């Protein structure tokens, strides 16, 4: 890159050699898991995106900047860096998703009482978490 990104100062030195490729690969795995977490109610999104940002910060300035400048992922990561907390809107969206999806499964699709109980307990644990 000819010009440093706006995030150049906050990045740790980019590692070289095999570790760089491992971190780059892990970063993309975490981005993929974060994408899955955006559509699956039980899988979290934010922790995977934070891990992806950490991997990219050590392996690729370009992908780190891409992630932080992303319209979808960027605000959550920047809020975490600034306040060390997940934004209230993101937390409520996660809670509502858990209640709607697990609740509809319990009410409409699952008939076995033990499975219903397990889903309710799982949902409650996720909401508390």
mmCIF file with all atom_site columns, N, CA and C in Angstrom, residues 4-70:
data_model
loop_
_atom_site.group_PDB
_atom_site.id
_atom_site.type_symbol
_atom_site.label_atom_id
_atom_site.label_alt_id
_atom_site.label_comp_id
_atom_site.label_asym_id
_atom_site.label_entity_id
_atom_site.label_seq_id
_atom_site.pdbx_PDB_ins_code
_atom_site.Cartn_x
_atom_site.Cartn_y
_atom_site.Cartn_z
_atom_site.occupancy
_atom_site.B_iso_or_equiv
_atom_site.pdbx_formal_charge
_atom_site.auth_seq_id
_atom_site.auth_comp_id
_atom_site.auth_asym_id
_atom_site.auth_atom_id
_atom_site.pdbx_PDB_model_num
ATOM 1   N N  . UNK A 1 4  ? -0.844  4.970   3.996  1.00 0.00 ? 4  UNK A N  1
ATOM 2   C CA . UNK A 1 4  ? -1.344  4.246   5.164  1.00 0.00 ? 4  UNK A CA 1
ATOM 3   C C  . UNK A 1 4  ? -2.835  4.524   5.365  1.00 0.00 ? 4  UNK A C  1
ATOM 4   N N  . UNK A 1 5  ? -3.540  3.555   5.920  1.00 0.00 ? 5  UNK A N  1
ATOM 5   C CA . UNK A 1 5  ? -4.962  3.721   6.196  1.00 0.00 ? 5  UNK A CA 1
ATOM 6   C C  . UNK A 1 5  ? -5.135  4.590   7.431  1.00 0.00 ? 5  UNK A C  1
ATOM 7   N N  . UNK A 1 6  ? -6.357  5.058   7.708  1.00 0.00 ? 6  UNK A N  1
ATOM 8   C CA . UNK A 1 6  ? -6.580  5.845   8.919  1.00 0.00 ? 6  UNK A CA 1
ATOM 9   C C  . UNK A 1 6  ? -6.307  5.047   10.193 1.00 0.00 ? 6  UNK A C  1
ATOM 10  N N  . UNK A 1 7  ? -6.234  3.744   10.093 1.00 0.00 ? 7  UNK A N  1
ATOM 11  C CA . UNK A 1 7  ? -6.039  2.884   11.258 1.00 0.00 ? 7  UNK A CA 1
ATOM 12  C C  . UNK A 1 7  ? -4.585  2.465   11.425 1.00 0.00 ? 7  UNK A C  1
ATOM 13  N N  . UNK A 1 8  ? -3.697  3.020   10.598 1.00 0.00 ? 8  UNK A N  1
ATOM 14  C CA . UNK A 1 8  ? -2.293  2.606   10.594 1.00 0.00 ? 8  UNK A CA 1
ATOM 15  C C  . UNK A 1 8  ? -1.639  2.765   11.968 1.00 0.00 ? 8  UNK A C  1
ATOM 16  N N  . UNK A 1 9  ? -1.920  3.861   12.650 1.00 0.00 ? 9  UNK A N  1
ATOM 17  C CA . UNK A 1 9  ? -1.274  4.144   13.935 1.00 0.00 ? 9  UNK A CA 1
ATOM 18  C C  . UNK A 1 9  ? -1.671  3.159   15.030 1.00 0.00 ? 9  UNK A C  1
ATOM 19  N N  . UNK A 1 10 ? -2.893  2.641   14.975 1.00 0.00 ? 10 UNK A N  1
ATOM 20  C CA . UNK A 1 10 ? -3.360  1.766   16.052 1.00 0.00 ? 10 UNK A CA 1
ATOM 21  C C  . UNK A 1 10 ? -3.045  0.294   15.814 1.00 0.00 ? 10 UNK A C  1
ATOM 22  N N  . UNK A 1 11 ? -2.549  -0.034  14.636 1.00 0.00 ? 11 UNK A N  1
ATOM 23  C CA . UNK A 1 11 ? -2.240  -1.427  14.334 1.00 0.00 ? 11 UNK A CA 1
ATOM 24  C C  . UNK A 1 11 ? -0.935  -1.843  14.999 1.00 0.00 ? 11 UNK A C  1
ATOM 25  N N  . UNK A 1 12 ? -0.891  -3.073  15.370 1.00 0.00 ? 12 UNK A N  1
ATOM 26  C CA . UNK A 1 12 ? 0.372   -3.645  15.820 1.00 0.00 ? 12 UNK A CA 1
ATOM 27  C C  . UNK A 1 12 ? 1.188   -3.961  14.572 1.00 0.00 ? 12 UNK A C  1
ATOM 28  N N  . UNK A 1 13 ? 2.485   -4.138  14.724 1.00 0.00 ? 13 UNK A N  1
ATOM 29  C CA . UNK A 1 13 ? 3.284   -4.452  13.539 1.00 0.00 ? 13 UNK A CA 1
ATOM 30  C C  . UNK A 1 13 ? 2.771   -5.721  12.852 1.00 0.00 ? 13 UNK A C  1
ATOM 31  N N  . UNK A 1 14 ? 2.670   -5.644  11.546 1.00 0.00 ? 14 UNK A N  1
ATOM 32  C CA . UNK A 1 14 ? 2.223   -6.806  10.778 1.00 0.00 ? 14 UNK A CA 1
ATOM 33  C C  . UNK A 1 14 ? 3.306   -7.869  10.840 1.00 0.00 ? 14 UNK A C  1
ATOM 34  N N  . UNK A 1 15 ? 2.896   -9.076  11.225 1.00 0.00 ? 15 UNK A N  1
ATOM 35  C CA . UNK A 1 15 ? 3.853   -10.167 11.329 1.00 0.00 ? 15 UNK A CA 1
ATOM 36  C C  . UNK A 1 15 ? 4.209   -10.668 9.935  1.00 0.00 ? 15 UNK A C  1
ATOM 37  N N  . UNK A 1 16 ? 5.307   -11.355 9.844  1.00 0.00 ? 16 UNK A N  1
ATOM 38  C CA . UNK A 1 16 ? 5.787   -11.886 8.563  1.00 0.00 ? 16 UNK A CA 1
ATOM 39  C C  . UNK A 1 16 ? 5.811   -13.406 8.626  1.00 0.00 ? 16 UNK A C  1
ATOM 40  N N  . UNK A 1 17 ? 5.926   -14.014 7.475  1.00 0.00 ? 17 UNK A N  1
ATOM 41  C CA . UNK A 1 17 ? 6.098   -15.456 7.386  1.00 0.00 ? 17 UNK A CA 1
ATOM 42  C C  . UNK A 1 17 ? 4.813   -16.228 7.591  1.00 0.00 ? 17 UNK A C  1
ATOM 43  N N  . UNK A 1 18 ? 4.943   -17.483 8.035  1.00 0.00 ? 18 UNK A N  1
ATOM 44  C CA . UNK A 1 18 ? 3.776   -18.365 8.158  1.00 0.00 ? 18 UNK A CA 1
ATOM 45  C C  . UNK A 1 18 ? 2.728   -17.853 9.153  1.00 0.00 ? 18 UNK A C  1
ATOM 46  N N  . UNK A 1 19 ? 3.165   -17.183 10.217 1.00 0.00 ? 19 UNK A N  1
ATOM 47  C CA . UNK A 1 19 ? 2.203   -16.684 11.196 1.00 0.00 ? 19 UNK A CA 1
ATOM 48  C C  . UNK A 1 19 ? 1.252   -15.672 10.566 1.00 0.00 ? 19 UNK A C  1
ATOM 49  N N  . UNK A 1 20 ? 1.760   -14.874 9.636  1.00 0.00 ? 20 UNK A N  1
ATOM 50  C CA . UNK A 1 20 ? 0.903   -13.897 8.947  1.00 0.00 ? 20 UNK A CA 1
ATOM 51  C C  . UNK A 1 20 ? -0.212  -14.615 8.196  1.00 0.00 ? 20 UNK A C  1
ATOM 52  N N  . UNK A 1 21 ? 0.113   -15.688 7.501  1.00 0.00 ? 21 UNK A N  1
ATOM 53  C CA . UNK A 1 21 ? -0.896  -16.415 6.722  1.00 0.00 ? 21 UNK A CA 1
ATOM 54  C C  . UNK A 1 21 ? -1.888  -17.132 7.631  1.00 0.00 ? 21 UNK A C  1
ATOM 55  N N  . UNK A 1 22 ? -1.416  -17.616 8.766  1.00 0.00 ? 22 UNK A N  1
ATOM 56  C CA . UNK A 1 22 ? -2.320  -18.258 9.727  1.00 0.00 ? 22 UNK A CA 1
ATOM 57  C C  . UNK A 1 22 ? -3.300  -17.227 10.271 1.00 0.00 ? 22 UNK A C  1
ATOM 58  N N  . UNK A 1 23 ? -2.792  -16.051 10.668 1.00 0.00 ? 23 UNK A N  1
ATOM 59  C CA . UNK A 1 23 ? -3.673  -15.010 11.191 1.00 0.00 ? 23 UNK A CA 1
ATOM 60  C C  . UNK A 1 23 ? -4.644  -14.510 10.127 1.00 0.00 ? 23 UNK A C  1
ATOM 61  N N  . UNK A 1 24 ? -4.175  -14.391 8.908  1.00 0.00 ? 24 UNK A N  1
ATOM 62  C CA . UNK A 1 24 ? -5.047  -13.963 7.811  1.00 0.00 ? 24 UNK A CA 1
ATOM 63  C C  . UNK A 1 24 ? -6.167  -14.977 7.585  1.00 0.00 ? 24 UNK A C  1
ATOM 64  N N  . UNK A 1 25 ? -5.819  -16.258 7.577  1.00 0.00 ? 25 UNK A N  1
ATOM 65  C CA . UNK A 1 25 ? -6.830  -17.307 7.413  1.00 0.00 ? 25 UNK A CA 1
ATOM 66  C C  . UNK A 1 25 ? -7.821  -17.330 8.566  1.00 0.00 ? 25 UNK A C  1
ATOM 67  N N  . UNK A 1 26 ? -7.310  -17.215 9.786  1.00 0.00 ? 26 UNK A N  1
ATOM 68  C CA . UNK A 1 26 ? -8.200  -17.180 10.942 1.00 0.00 ? 26 UNK A CA 1
ATOM 69  C C  . UNK A 1 26 ? -9.127  -15.963 10.890 1.00 0.00 ? 26 UNK A C  1
ATOM 70  N N  . UNK A 1 27 ? -8.598  -14.837 10.438 1.00 0.00 ? 27 UNK A N  1
ATOM 71  C CA . UNK A 1 27 ? -9.426  -13.642 10.304 1.00 0.00 ? 27 UNK A CA 1
ATOM 72  C C  . UNK A 1 27 ? -10.615 -13.882 9.402  1.00 0.00 ? 27 UNK A C  1
ATOM 73  N N  . UNK A 1 28 ? -10.371 -14.554 8.266  1.00 0.00 ? 28 UNK A N  1
ATOM 74  C CA . UNK A 1 28 ? -11.475 -14.831 7.338  1.00 0.00 ? 28 UNK A CA 1
ATOM 75  C C  . UNK A 1 28 ? -12.432 -15.874 7.893  1.00 0.00 ? 28 UNK A C  1
ATOM 76  N N  . UNK A 1 29 ? -11.905 -16.840 8.642  1.00 0.00 ? 29 UNK A N  1
ATOM 77  C CA . UNK A 1 29 ? -12.795 -17.819 9.299  1.00 0.00 ? 29 UNK A CA 1
ATOM 78  C C  . UNK A 1 29 ? -13.709 -17.102 10.279 1.00 0.00 ? 29 UNK A C  1
ATOM 79  N N  . UNK A 1 30 ? -13.153 -16.175 11.058 1.00 0.00 ? 30 UNK A N  1
ATOM 80  C CA . UNK A 1 30 ? -13.960 -15.446 12.032 1.00 0.00 ? 30 UNK A CA 1
ATOM 81  C C  . UNK A 1 30 ? -14.967 -14.517 11.350 1.00 0.00 ? 30 UNK A C  1
ATOM 82  N N  . UNK A 1 31 ? -14.608 -13.928 10.218 1.00 0.00 ? 31 UNK A N  1
ATOM 83  C CA . UNK A 1 31 ? -15.571 -13.115 9.466  1.00 0.00 ? 31 UNK A CA 1
ATOM 84  C C  . UNK A 1 31 ? -16.728 -14.005 9.001  1.00 0.00 ? 31 UNK A C  1
ATOM 85  N N  . UNK A 1 32 ? -16.404 -15.199 8.504  1.00 0.00 ? 32 UNK A N  1
ATOM 86  C CA . UNK A 1 32 ? -17.447 -16.131 8.074  1.00 0.00 ? 32 UNK A CA 1
ATOM 87  C C  . UNK A 1 32 ? -18.355 -16.540 9.219  1.00 0.00 ? 32 UNK A C  1
ATOM 88  N N  . UNK A 1 33 ? -17.764 -16.830 10.381 1.00 0.00 ? 33 UNK A N  1
ATOM 89  C CA . UNK A 1 33 ? -18.580 -17.184 11.542 1.00 0.00 ? 33 UNK A CA 1
ATOM 90  C C  . UNK A 1 33 ? -19.427 -16.002 11.995 1.00 0.00 ? 33 UNK A C  1
ATOM 91  N N  . UNK A 1 34 ? -18.883 -14.791 11.881 1.00 0.00 ? 34 UNK A N  1
ATOM 92  C CA . UNK A 1 34 ? -19.659 -13.603 12.210 1.00 0.00 ? 34 UNK A CA 1
ATOM 93  C C  . UNK A 1 34 ? -20.837 -13.423 11.271 1.00 0.00 ? 34 UNK A C  1
ATOM 94  N N  . UNK A 1 35 ? -20.628 -13.707 9.983  1.00 0.00 ? 35 UNK A N  1
ATOM 95  C CA . UNK A 1 35 ? -21.739 -13.645 9.022  1.00 0.00 ? 35 UNK A CA 1
ATOM 96  C C  . UNK A 1 35 ? -22.813 -14.675 9.368  1.00 0.00 ? 35 UNK A C  1
ATOM 97  N N  . UNK A 1 36 ? -22.382 -15.876 9.715  1.00 0.00 ? 36 UNK A N  1
ATOM 98  C CA . UNK A 1 36 ? -23.355 -16.892 10.139 1.00 0.00 ? 36 UNK A CA 1
ATOM 99  C C  . UNK A 1 36 ? -24.092 -16.455 11.394 1.00 0.00 ? 36 UNK A C  1
ATOM 100 N N  . UNK A 1 37 ? -23.365 -15.848 12.317 1.00 0.00 ? 37 UNK A N  1
ATOM 101 C CA . UNK A 1 37 ? -23.979 -15.378 13.547 1.00 0.00 ? 37 UNK A CA 1
ATOM 102 C C  . UNK A 1 37 ? -25.012 -14.290 13.309 1.00 0.00 ? 37 UNK A C  1
ATOM 103 N N  . UNK A 1 38 ? -24.871 -13.553 12.209 1.00 0.00 ? 38 UNK A N  1
ATOM 104 C CA . UNK A 1 38 ? -25.843 -12.507 11.898 1.00 0.00 ? 38 UNK A CA 1
ATOM 105 C C  . UNK A 1 38 ? -27.188 -13.088 11.490 1.00 0.00 ? 38 UNK A C  1
ATOM 106 N N  . UNK A 1 39 ? -27.189 -14.335 11.009 1.00 0.00 ? 39 UNK A N  1
ATOM 107 C CA . UNK A 1 39 ? -28.461 -14.927 10.563 1.00 0.00 ? 39 UNK A CA 1
ATOM 108 C C  . UNK A 1 39 ? -28.920 -16.094 11.431 1.00 0.00 ? 39 UNK A C  1
ATOM 109 N N  . UNK A 1 40 ? -28.044 -16.653 12.237 1.00 0.00 ? 40 UNK A N  1
ATOM 110 C CA . UNK A 1 40 ? -28.428 -17.748 13.134 1.00 0.00 ? 40 UNK A CA 1
ATOM 111 C C  . UNK A 1 40 ? -28.575 -17.200 14.548 1.00 0.00 ? 40 UNK A C  1
ATOM 112 N N  . UNK A 1 41 ? -29.712 -17.435 15.184 1.00 0.00 ? 41 UNK A N  1
ATOM 113 C CA . UNK A 1 41 ? -29.968 -16.792 16.475 1.00 0.00 ? 41 UNK A CA 1
ATOM 114 C C  . UNK A 1 41 ? -29.087 -17.269 17.623 1.00 0.00 ? 41 UNK A C  1
ATOM 115 N N  . UNK A 1 42 ? -28.528 -18.459 17.573 1.00 0.00 ? 42 UNK A N  1
ATOM 116 C CA . UNK A 1 42 ? -27.762 -18.977 18.698 1.00 0.00 ? 42 UNK A CA 1
ATOM 117 C C  . UNK A 1 42 ? -26.279 -18.619 18.588 1.00 0.00 ? 42 UNK A C  1
ATOM 118 N N  . UNK A 1 43 ? -25.792 -18.366 17.389 1.00 0.00 ? 43 UNK A N  1
ATOM 119 C CA . UNK A 1 43 ? -24.381 -18.078 17.157 1.00 0.00 ? 43 UNK A CA 1
ATOM 120 C C  . UNK A 1 43 ? -24.130 -16.575 17.294 1.00 0.00 ? 43 UNK A C  1
ATOM 121 N N  . UNK A 1 44 ? -23.178 -16.169 18.139 1.00 0.00 ? 44 UNK A N  1
ATOM 122 C CA . UNK A 1 44 ? -22.934 -14.731 18.305 1.00 0.00 ? 44 UNK A CA 1
ATOM 123 C C  . UNK A 1 44 ? -22.206 -14.146 17.099 1.00 0.00 ? 44 UNK A C  1
ATOM 124 N N  . UNK A 1 45 ? -22.364 -12.872 16.900 1.00 0.00 ? 45 UNK A N  1
ATOM 125 C CA . UNK A 1 45 ? -21.701 -12.184 15.797 1.00 0.00 ? 45 UNK A CA 1
ATOM 126 C C  . UNK A 1 45 ? -20.505 -11.379 16.279 1.00 0.00 ? 45 UNK A C  1
ATOM 127 N N  . UNK A 1 46 ? -20.720 -10.546 17.280 1.00 0.00 ? 46 UNK A N  1
ATOM 128 C CA . UNK A 1 46 ? -19.710 -9.578  17.701 1.00 0.00 ? 46 UNK A CA 1
ATOM 129 C C  . UNK A 1 46 ? -18.393 -10.211 18.144 1.00 0.00 ? 46 UNK A C  1
ATOM 130 N N  . UNK A 1 47 ? -18.397 -11.269 18.965 1.00 0.00 ? 47 UNK A N  1
ATOM 131 C CA . UNK A 1 47 ? -17.095 -11.834 19.367 1.00 0.00 ? 47 UNK A CA 1
ATOM 132 C C  . UNK A 1 47 ? -16.262 -12.312 18.182 1.00 0.00 ? 47 UNK A C  1
ATOM 133 N N  . UNK A 1 48 ? -16.921 -12.887 17.183 1.00 0.00 ? 48 UNK A N  1
ATOM 134 C CA . UNK A 1 48 ? -16.187 -13.356 16.013 1.00 0.00 ? 48 UNK A CA 1
ATOM 135 C C  . UNK A 1 48 ? -15.623 -12.185 15.212 1.00 0.00 ? 48 UNK A C  1
ATOM 136 N N  . UNK A 1 49 ? -16.376 -11.100 15.120 1.00 0.00 ? 49 UNK A N  1
ATOM 137 C CA . UNK A 1 49 ? -15.876 -9.931  14.403 1.00 0.00 ? 49 UNK A CA 1
ATOM 138 C C  . UNK A 1 49 ? -14.716 -9.279  15.142 1.00 0.00 ? 49 UNK A C  1
ATOM 139 N N  . UNK A 1 50 ? -14.772 -9.278  16.463 1.00 0.00 ? 50 UNK A N  1
ATOM 140 C CA . UNK A 1 50 ? -13.656 -8.738  17.238 1.00 0.00 ? 50 UNK A CA 1
ATOM 141 C C  . UNK A 1 50 ? -12.406 -9.591  17.061 1.00 0.00 ? 50 UNK A C  1
ATOM 142 N N  . UNK A 1 51 ? -12.581 -10.906 17.026 1.00 0.00 ? 51 UNK A N  1
ATOM 143 C CA . UNK A 1 51 ? -11.438 -11.783 16.777 1.00 0.00 ? 51 UNK A CA 1
ATOM 144 C C  . UNK A 1 51 ? -10.882 -11.576 15.373 1.00 0.00 ? 51 UNK A C  1
ATOM 145 N N  . UNK A 1 52 ? -11.773 -11.405 14.390 1.00 0.00 ? 52 UNK A N  1
ATOM 146 C CA . UNK A 1 52 ? -11.320 -11.151 13.019 1.00 0.00 ? 52 UNK A CA 1
ATOM 147 C C  . UNK A 1 52 ? -10.518 -9.855  12.958 1.00 0.00 ? 52 UNK A C  1
ATOM 148 N N  . UNK A 1 53 ? -11.004 -8.818  13.642 1.00 0.00 ? 53 UNK A N  1
ATOM 149 C CA . UNK A 1 53 ? -10.283 -7.542  13.651 1.00 0.00 ? 53 UNK A CA 1
ATOM 150 C C  . UNK A 1 53 ? -8.903  -7.700  14.287 1.00 0.00 ? 53 UNK A C  1
ATOM 151 N N  . UNK A 1 54 ? -8.831  -8.466  15.363 1.00 0.00 ? 54 UNK A N  1
ATOM 152 C CA . UNK A 1 54 ? -7.535  -8.688  16.016 1.00 0.00 ? 54 UNK A CA 1
ATOM 153 C C  . UNK A 1 54 ? -6.579  -9.430  15.081 1.00 0.00 ? 54 UNK A C  1
ATOM 154 N N  . UNK A 1 55 ? -7.079  -10.430 14.383 1.00 0.00 ? 55 UNK A N  1
ATOM 155 C CA . UNK A 1 55 ? -6.222  -11.180 13.445 1.00 0.00 ? 55 UNK A CA 1
ATOM 156 C C  . UNK A 1 55 ? -5.777  -10.296 12.292 1.00 0.00 ? 55 UNK A C  1
ATOM 157 N N  . UNK A 1 56 ? -6.699  -9.517  11.730 1.00 0.00 ? 56 UNK A N  1
ATOM 158 C CA . UNK A 1 56 ? -6.345  -8.652  10.609 1.00 0.00 ? 56 UNK A CA 1
ATOM 159 C C  . UNK A 1 56 ? -5.399  -7.528  11.041 1.00 0.00 ? 56 UNK A C  1
ATOM 160 N N  . UNK A 1 57 ? -5.523  -7.059  12.289 1.00 0.00 ? 57 UNK A N  1
ATOM 161 C CA . UNK A 1 57 ? -4.640  -5.994  12.771 1.00 0.00 ? 57 UNK A CA 1
ATOM 162 C C  . UNK A 1 57 ? -3.187  -6.443  12.784 1.00 0.00 ? 57 UNK A C  1
ATOM 163 N N  . UNK A 1 58 ? -2.961  -7.740  12.913 1.00 0.00 ? 58 UNK A N  1
ATOM 164 C CA . UNK A 1 58 ? -1.587  -8.266  12.934 1.00 0.00 ? 58 UNK A CA 1
ATOM 165 C C  . UNK A 1 58 ? -1.150  -8.850  11.590 1.00 0.00 ? 58 UNK A C  1
ATOM 166 N N  . UNK A 1 59 ? -2.106  -9.011  10.641 1.00 0.00 ? 59 UNK A N  1
ATOM 167 C CA . UNK A 1 59 ? -1.726  -9.692  9.410  1.00 0.00 ? 59 UNK A CA 1
ATOM 168 C C  . UNK A 1 59 ? -1.932  -8.868  8.143  1.00 0.00 ? 59 UNK A C  1
ATOM 169 N N  . UNK A 1 60 ? -2.909  -7.959  8.131  1.00 0.00 ? 60 UNK A N  1
ATOM 170 C CA . UNK A 1 60 ? -3.194  -7.234  6.896  1.00 0.00 ? 60 UNK A CA 1
ATOM 171 C C  . UNK A 1 60 ? -3.844  -5.887  7.200  1.00 0.00 ? 60 UNK A C  1
ATOM 172 N N  . UNK A 1 61 ? -3.120  -4.836  6.931  1.00 0.00 ? 61 UNK A N  1
ATOM 173 C CA . UNK A 1 61 ? -3.659  -3.494  7.131  1.00 0.00 ? 61 UNK A CA 1
ATOM 174 C C  . UNK A 1 61 ? -4.868  -3.257  6.232  1.00 0.00 ? 61 UNK A C  1
ATOM 175 N N  . UNK A 1 62 ? -4.816  -3.786  5.025  1.00 0.00 ? 62 UNK A N  1
ATOM 176 C CA . UNK A 1 62 ? -5.909  -3.599  4.070  1.00 0.00 ? 62 UNK A CA 1
ATOM 177 C C  . UNK A 1 62 ? -7.196  -4.242  4.561  1.00 0.00 ? 62 UNK A C  1
ATOM 178 N N  . UNK A 1 63 ? -7.142  -5.500  5.036  1.00 0.00 ? 63 UNK A N  1
ATOM 179 C CA . UNK A 1 63 ? -8.352  -6.171  5.498  1.00 0.00 ? 63 UNK A CA 1
ATOM 180 C C  . UNK A 1 63 ? -8.840  -5.609  6.834  1.00 0.00 ? 63 UNK A C  1
ATOM 181 N N  . UNK A 1 64 ? -7.906  -5.146  7.657  1.00 0.00 ? 64 UNK A N  1
ATOM 182 C CA . UNK A 1 64 ? -8.288  -4.499  8.914  1.00 0.00 ? 64 UNK A CA 1
ATOM 183 C C  . UNK A 1 64 ? -9.093  -3.230  8.619  1.00 0.00 ? 64 UNK A C  1
ATOM 184 N N  . UNK A 1 65 ? -8.590  -2.418  7.695  1.00 0.00 ? 65 UNK A N  1
ATOM 185 C CA . UNK A 1 65 ? -9.299  -1.195  7.314  1.00 0.00 ? 65 UNK A CA 1
ATOM 186 C C  . UNK A 1 65 ? -10.636 -1.528  6.673  1.00 0.00 ? 65 UNK A C  1
ATOM 187 N N  . UNK A 1 66 ? -10.680 -2.573  5.840  1.00 0.00 ? 66 UNK A N  1
ATOM 188 C CA . UNK A 1 66 ? -11.935 -2.975  5.212  1.00 0.00 ? 66 UNK A CA 1
ATOM 189 C C  . UNK A 1 66 ? -12.973 -3.342  6.269  1.00 0.00 ? 66 UNK A C  1
ATOM 190 N N  . UNK A 1 67 ? -12.566 -4.091  7.271  1.00 0.00 ? 67 UNK A N  1
ATOM 191 C CA . UNK A 1 67 ? -13.492 -4.526  8.311  1.00 0.00 ? 67 UNK A CA 1
ATOM 192 C C  . UNK A 1 67 ? -13.998 -3.335  9.124  1.00 0.00 ? 67 UNK A C  1
ATOM 193 N N  . UNK A 1 68 ? -13.112 -2.429  9.509  1.00 0.00 ? 68 UNK A N  1
ATOM 194 C CA . UNK A 1 68 ? -13.532 -1.280  10.300 1.00 0.00 ? 68 UNK A CA 1
ATOM 195 C C  . UNK A 1 68 ? -14.326 -0.262  9.494  1.00 0.00 ? 68 UNK A C  1
ATOM 196 N N  . UNK A 1 69 ? -14.116 -0.201  8.200  1.00 0.00 ? 69 UNK A N  1
ATOM 197 C CA . UNK A 1 69 ? -14.874 0.719   7.350  1.00 0.00 ? 69 UNK A CA 1
ATOM 198 C C  . UNK A 1 69 ? -16.171 0.110   6.833  1.00 0.00 ? 69 UNK A C  1
ATOM 199 N N  . UNK A 1 70 ? -16.392 -1.164  7.115  1.00 0.00 ? 70 UNK A N  1
ATOM 200 C CA . UNK A 1 70 ? -17.607 -1.841  6.659  1.00 0.00 ? 70 UNK A CA 1
ATOM 201 C C  . UNK A 1 70 ? -18.840 -1.187  7.267  1.00 0.00 ? 70 UNK A C  1
#
